Amino acid sequence: MTTQAKLGQVTTKDYRGVTIHTYKSPEEGLYVTSQIVETDDGLVVFDAVFHTRHAEDLADYIAGLGKPVNRIVLSHIHPDHWSGLSVLHQRFPQAPIYALPEIISYIKENGQKILDARNEAFGNVVAKTPTLPDHELAVGAQTIGGVRFEFERQPDGESDWQTIVRLPDARVVMVFDLVFPAEHHLFTVASHFDHWIEILEALKGDAAKGYDTLMVGHGNPVGYDVIDGNIAYLRKAKDIHAANSDAESYAKALKDAYPSYYGGGWVDFSSLLLYGIINP
Ligand SMILES: [Zn+2]
């Protein structure tokens, strides 16, 4: 079922007895998502979106579900996923915020500088100050409100540190920005092409165990059929990166290689990070 929030769009589905709401920001918010898992005793919310007003919209939607937020989990180090934590923390102050220790350290060290730079680049649309996760996420299996979760940590993918979350009963894997929808540009903001491809190759093994849905960081849930296209894109991007010494020529070559793909603006911005023009 798809419902319209005030600004974003929500897809709600029962995945083998586990209800998950996927909040998708509008285009100006990069279609960044938040996943809301309903458990026996409340909600577990993954990621907090980018623009402050979209985070307010997300918080309104969550409040409308009428269940307590028992936990918020941040997936990776990029600000389009954690800027909105300020709003979620304000609206749901009792909810602990979890992230891998490496992610917490990164935001502690770089968060303010990143928000200042993004507010300058995008016109004061994101949080003024970072809200730090206050609980360290442990890898491994955990049952929360009767729903089983498995948390995995991976370095050197789309970002320096990211979490993969499997829900074995729902047969859903939250891969966040490790996977993008078909015919979309990927965010190549770090030069970890080889290990990112390794992570994707390993993810394909889950399909044999019956997993069939991937929750992505930008866009609606997808199937495993998109992974090979993502891998081909990363191989191409790696070659283009090796052949080009500046951000502009990298972005042009990548857009020329995939002229029909959505997100040319994403490539322009990603290339500035990849070549260190914007850092961090
Ligand atoms: Zn993202």
Short mmCIF file of C-alpha atoms and ligand atoms in Angstrom, two decimals:
data_model
loop_
_atom_site.label_atom_id
_atom_site.label_comp_id
_atom_site.label_asym_id
_atom_site.label_seq_id
_atom_site.Cartn_x
_atom_site.Cartn_y
_atom_site.Cartn_z
CA MET A 1 0.00 0.00 0.00
CA THR A 2 1.33 3.44 -0.88
CA THR A 3 0.20 6.47 1.09
CA GLN A 4 1.08 10.11 0.69
CA ALA A 5 2.60 11.81 3.73
CA LYS A 6 2.57 15.60 3.71
CA LEU A 7 5.85 15.75 1.79
CA GLY A 8 7.16 12.22 1.33
CA GLN A 9 5.57 8.97 0.26
CA VAL A 10 5.16 5.82 2.34
CA THR A 11 5.01 2.23 1.11
CA THR A 12 3.63 -0.15 3.73
CA LYS A 13 3.75 -3.90 3.34
CA ASP A 14 3.37 -7.06 5.38
CA TYR A 15 6.57 -9.06 4.80
CA ARG A 16 5.65 -12.57 6.01
CA GLY A 17 4.05 -11.24 9.18
CA VAL A 18 6.36 -8.24 9.74
CA THR A 19 4.91 -4.87 8.79
CA ILE A 20 7.47 -2.40 7.44
CA HIS A 21 6.78 1.18 6.38
CA THR A 22 9.23 2.71 3.91
CA TYR A 23 9.17 6.52 4.11
CA LYS A 24 10.66 8.06 0.96
CA SER A 25 11.58 11.75 0.90
CA PRO A 26 10.63 13.82 -2.12
CA GLU A 27 13.11 14.35 -4.96
CA GLU A 28 14.71 17.47 -3.44
CA GLY A 29 15.56 15.30 -0.42
CA LEU A 30 17.33 12.79 -2.70
CA TYR A 31 14.54 10.23 -2.20
CA VAL A 32 16.36 9.22 0.99
CA THR A 33 14.42 6.64 2.99
CA SER A 34 13.59 5.69 6.56
CA GLN A 35 12.38 2.18 7.35
CA ILE A 36 9.89 1.75 10.20
CA VAL A 37 9.49 -1.81 11.49
CA GLU A 38 6.43 -2.61 13.61
CA THR A 39 7.16 -4.98 16.50
CA ASP A 40 4.91 -6.41 19.23
CA ASP A 41 5.50 -3.47 21.53
CA GLY A 42 6.38 -0.54 19.30
CA LEU A 43 8.47 0.70 16.41
CA VAL A 44 12.10 0.35 15.35
CA VAL A 45 13.09 3.20 13.02
CA PHE A 46 16.08 2.96 10.68
CA ASP A 47 17.61 6.26 9.52
CA ALA A 48 16.32 9.78 9.83
CA VAL A 49 16.44 11.41 6.34
CA PHE A 50 18.28 14.57 5.26
CA HIS A 51 16.25 17.79 5.13
CA THR A 52 14.85 18.96 8.45
CA ARG A 53 11.35 19.49 7.08
CA HIS A 54 11.29 15.97 5.66
CA ALA A 55 12.38 14.64 9.06
CA GLU A 56 9.41 16.52 10.58
CA ASP A 57 7.17 14.91 7.97
CA LEU A 58 8.64 11.50 8.84
CA ALA A 59 8.11 12.18 12.57
CA ASP A 60 4.47 13.14 11.91
CA TYR A 61 3.94 9.88 10.04
CA ILE A 62 5.58 7.86 12.83
CA ALA A 63 3.49 9.63 15.50
CA GLY A 64 0.36 8.84 13.48
CA LEU A 65 1.04 5.11 13.83
CA GLY A 66 0.21 5.49 17.53
CA LYS A 67 2.93 3.17 18.84
CA PRO A 68 6.02 4.05 20.89
CA VAL A 69 9.36 4.41 19.14
CA ASN A 70 11.45 1.86 21.02
CA ARG A 71 14.65 2.29 19.09
CA ILE A 72 16.22 4.36 16.31
CA VAL A 73 19.11 2.84 14.33
CA LEU A 74 21.47 4.75 12.04
CA SER A 75 22.83 2.77 9.09
CA HIS A 76 26.00 4.57 8.00
CA ILE A 77 28.12 7.70 8.27
CA HIS A 78 26.54 9.86 5.58
CA PRO A 79 24.58 12.95 6.67
CA ASP A 80 21.61 12.38 4.36
CA HIS A 81 20.75 9.56 6.78
CA TRP A 82 21.56 11.18 10.14
CA SER A 83 20.84 14.92 9.76
CA GLY A 84 17.19 14.25 10.68
CA LEU A 85 18.15 12.56 13.97
CA SER A 86 17.88 16.00 15.60
CA VAL A 87 14.19 16.10 14.75
CA LEU A 88 13.50 12.46 15.67
CA HIS A 89 15.31 12.90 19.00
CA GLN A 90 13.28 16.00 19.77
CA ARG A 91 9.99 14.32 18.84
CA PHE A 92 10.75 10.92 20.44
CA PRO A 93 13.19 11.78 23.25
CA GLN A 94 12.72 8.47 25.04
CA ALA A 95 13.96 6.43 22.05
CA PRO A 96 17.59 5.30 22.29
CA ILE A 97 19.61 5.93 19.11
CA TYR A 98 21.91 3.09 18.07
CA ALA A 99 24.83 2.99 15.64
CA LEU A 100 28.06 1.06 15.22
CA PRO A 101 30.84 2.60 17.37
CA GLU A 102 32.82 3.55 14.24
CA ILE A 103 29.83 5.54 12.98
CA ILE A 104 29.38 7.35 16.30
CA SER A 105 33.10 8.28 16.36
CA TYR A 106 32.94 9.58 12.81
CA ILE A 107 29.96 11.85 13.49
CA LYS A 108 31.49 13.03 16.77
CA GLU A 109 34.61 14.07 14.89
CA ASN A 110 33.16 15.37 11.61
CA GLY A 111 29.43 15.97 12.11
CA GLN A 112 29.42 19.70 12.75
CA LYS A 113 31.79 20.43 9.86
CA ILE A 114 29.66 18.30 7.52
CA LEU A 115 26.39 20.00 8.48
CA ASP A 116 27.93 23.46 8.10
CA ALA A 117 29.16 22.52 4.61
CA ARG A 118 25.85 20.91 3.55
CA ASN A 119 23.82 23.86 4.84
CA GLU A 120 26.03 26.11 2.73
CA ALA A 121 25.76 23.85 -0.33
CA PHE A 122 22.02 23.17 -0.12
CA GLY A 123 20.71 26.41 1.45
CA ASN A 124 20.12 25.80 5.18
CA VAL A 125 17.86 22.79 4.79
CA VAL A 126 19.59 20.34 7.14
CA ALA A 127 20.17 20.19 10.91
CA LYS A 128 22.20 23.00 12.52
CA THR A 129 24.02 20.64 14.89
CA PRO A 130 24.50 16.87 14.79
CA THR A 131 22.62 14.59 17.17
CA LEU A 132 24.93 11.77 18.18
CA PRO A 133 23.67 8.21 18.53
CA ASP A 134 23.78 7.44 22.29
CA HIS A 135 23.98 3.63 22.18
CA GLU A 136 26.55 1.37 20.50
CA LEU A 137 25.01 -1.15 18.12
CA ALA A 138 26.36 -4.69 18.56
CA VAL A 139 26.77 -6.92 15.54
CA GLY A 140 24.99 -10.28 15.53
CA ALA A 141 21.45 -11.47 16.19
CA GLN A 142 18.97 -9.62 18.39
CA THR A 143 15.24 -10.08 18.90
CA ILE A 144 13.42 -6.78 19.41
CA GLY A 145 9.73 -6.87 20.27
CA GLY A 146 9.40 -10.39 18.88
CA VAL A 147 11.05 -9.57 15.54
CA ARG A 148 14.43 -11.13 14.75
CA PHE A 149 17.19 -8.87 13.42
CA GLU A 150 20.77 -9.68 12.39
CA PHE A 151 23.21 -6.79 12.32
CA GLU A 152 26.36 -6.93 10.16
CA ARG A 153 29.16 -4.36 9.95
CA GLN A 154 31.00 -3.68 6.69
CA PRO A 155 33.87 -1.25 6.06
CA ASP A 156 34.73 0.34 2.71
CA GLY A 157 31.54 0.19 0.69
CA GLU A 158 29.49 3.19 -0.35
CA SER A 159 30.86 4.80 2.81
CA ASP A 160 33.73 3.96 5.17
CA TRP A 161 31.38 2.14 7.57
CA GLN A 162 27.93 0.72 7.05
CA THR A 163 25.43 -1.62 8.64
CA ILE A 164 23.52 -4.38 6.88
CA VAL A 165 20.35 -5.53 8.67
CA ARG A 166 18.71 -8.86 7.92
CA LEU A 167 15.19 -9.72 9.06
CA PRO A 168 15.19 -13.52 8.64
CA ASP A 169 11.46 -13.96 9.30
CA ALA A 170 10.45 -11.22 6.85
CA ARG A 171 13.23 -12.28 4.44
CA VAL A 172 14.09 -8.65 4.01
CA VAL A 173 17.62 -7.22 3.99
CA MET A 174 18.19 -3.56 4.71
CA VAL A 175 21.19 -2.66 2.58
CA PHE A 176 20.76 1.12 2.66
CA ASP A 177 23.18 2.85 0.22
CA LEU A 178 24.98 -0.35 -0.75
CA VAL A 179 22.28 -0.96 -3.38
CA PHE A 180 20.48 1.48 -5.67
CA PRO A 181 17.34 0.97 -7.76
CA ALA A 182 17.74 -0.10 -11.38
CA GLU A 183 18.78 2.64 -13.82
CA HIS A 184 19.79 5.03 -11.05
CA HIS A 185 23.27 6.43 -10.58
CA LEU A 186 25.02 5.20 -7.42
CA PHE A 187 26.68 7.53 -4.93
CA THR A 188 30.36 6.96 -5.64
CA VAL A 189 31.73 9.30 -2.97
CA ALA A 190 34.64 7.11 -1.81
CA SER A 191 37.06 5.01 -3.84
CA HIS A 192 36.20 1.66 -2.23
CA PHE A 193 35.00 0.17 -5.53
CA ASP A 194 36.54 -3.29 -5.08
CA HIS A 195 35.28 -3.98 -1.57
CA TRP A 196 31.85 -2.54 -2.37
CA ILE A 197 31.63 -5.04 -5.25
CA GLU A 198 32.70 -7.84 -2.87
CA ILE A 199 29.92 -6.87 -0.46
CA LEU A 200 27.37 -6.99 -3.30
CA GLU A 201 28.63 -10.37 -4.53
CA ALA A 202 28.22 -11.73 -0.99
CA LEU A 203 24.73 -10.24 -0.67
CA LYS A 204 23.59 -12.26 -3.67
CA GLY A 205 24.02 -15.38 -1.52
CA ASP A 206 21.03 -14.32 0.61
CA ALA A 207 18.66 -14.88 -2.30
CA ALA A 208 19.38 -18.64 -2.11
CA LYS A 209 18.24 -18.54 1.55
CA GLY A 210 14.86 -17.15 0.51
CA TYR A 211 15.47 -13.44 1.00
CA ASP A 212 13.67 -11.51 -1.72
CA THR A 213 13.45 -7.84 -0.72
CA LEU A 214 16.16 -5.21 -0.36
CA MET A 215 15.46 -1.97 1.50
CA VAL A 216 17.60 0.71 -0.12
CA GLY A 217 18.75 4.11 1.12
CA HIS A 218 17.28 6.07 -1.80
CA GLY A 219 14.01 4.86 -3.29
CA ASN A 220 11.43 2.15 -2.81
CA PRO A 221 12.32 -1.46 -1.93
CA VAL A 222 13.82 -3.52 -4.76
CA GLY A 223 14.49 -7.17 -5.63
CA TYR A 224 17.77 -9.03 -6.07
CA ASP A 225 17.61 -8.51 -9.83
CA VAL A 226 19.16 -5.04 -9.43
CA ILE A 227 22.45 -6.22 -7.89
CA ASP A 228 24.21 -7.30 -11.09
CA GLY A 229 23.46 -3.91 -12.65
CA ASN A 230 24.90 -2.18 -9.56
CA ILE A 231 28.07 -4.31 -9.82
CA ALA A 232 28.48 -3.51 -13.53
CA TYR A 233 28.05 0.19 -12.74
CA LEU A 234 30.73 0.07 -10.02
CA ARG A 235 33.18 -1.70 -12.35
CA LYS A 236 32.59 1.02 -14.93
CA ALA A 237 32.92 3.79 -12.32
CA LYS A 238 36.19 2.25 -11.06
CA ASP A 239 37.63 2.31 -14.60
CA ILE A 240 36.49 5.88 -15.15
CA HIS A 241 37.97 6.92 -11.79
CA ALA A 242 41.31 5.33 -12.73
CA ALA A 243 41.32 7.15 -16.09
CA ASN A 244 40.32 10.62 -14.86
CA SER A 245 42.23 12.86 -12.50
CA ASP A 246 39.55 15.44 -11.78
CA ALA A 247 35.98 15.50 -10.55
CA GLU A 248 34.48 17.17 -13.59
CA SER A 249 35.83 14.72 -16.17
CA TYR A 250 34.89 11.75 -13.94
CA ALA A 251 31.31 13.00 -13.63
CA LYS A 252 31.02 13.68 -17.36
CA ALA A 253 32.37 10.26 -18.35
CA LEU A 254 30.08 8.44 -15.90
CA LYS A 255 26.99 10.35 -17.05
CA ASP A 256 27.97 9.72 -20.69
CA ALA A 257 28.26 5.99 -19.93
CA TYR A 258 24.70 5.90 -18.52
CA PRO A 259 22.82 8.70 -20.31
CA SER A 260 19.34 7.39 -19.40
CA TYR A 261 20.02 6.83 -15.69
CA TYR A 262 18.30 8.94 -13.03
CA GLY A 263 20.51 11.14 -10.85
CA GLY A 264 22.98 13.09 -12.98
CA GLY A 265 23.03 15.70 -10.21
CA TRP A 266 23.93 12.94 -7.75
CA VAL A 267 27.01 12.17 -9.88
CA ASP A 268 28.08 15.81 -9.94
CA PHE A 269 27.90 16.03 -6.15
CA SER A 270 29.42 12.58 -5.53
CA SER A 271 32.40 13.39 -7.72
CA LEU A 272 33.24 16.44 -5.57
CA LEU A 273 33.48 14.16 -2.54
CA LEU A 274 35.31 11.40 -4.44
CA TYR A 275 38.04 13.82 -5.55
CA GLY A 276 38.22 15.60 -2.19
CA ILE A 277 36.90 18.96 -3.41
CA ILE A 278 34.37 18.66 -0.59
CA ASN A 279 35.95 17.01 2.46
CA PRO A 280 34.31 15.52 4.39
ZN ZN B 1 22.42 8.20 1.18
#
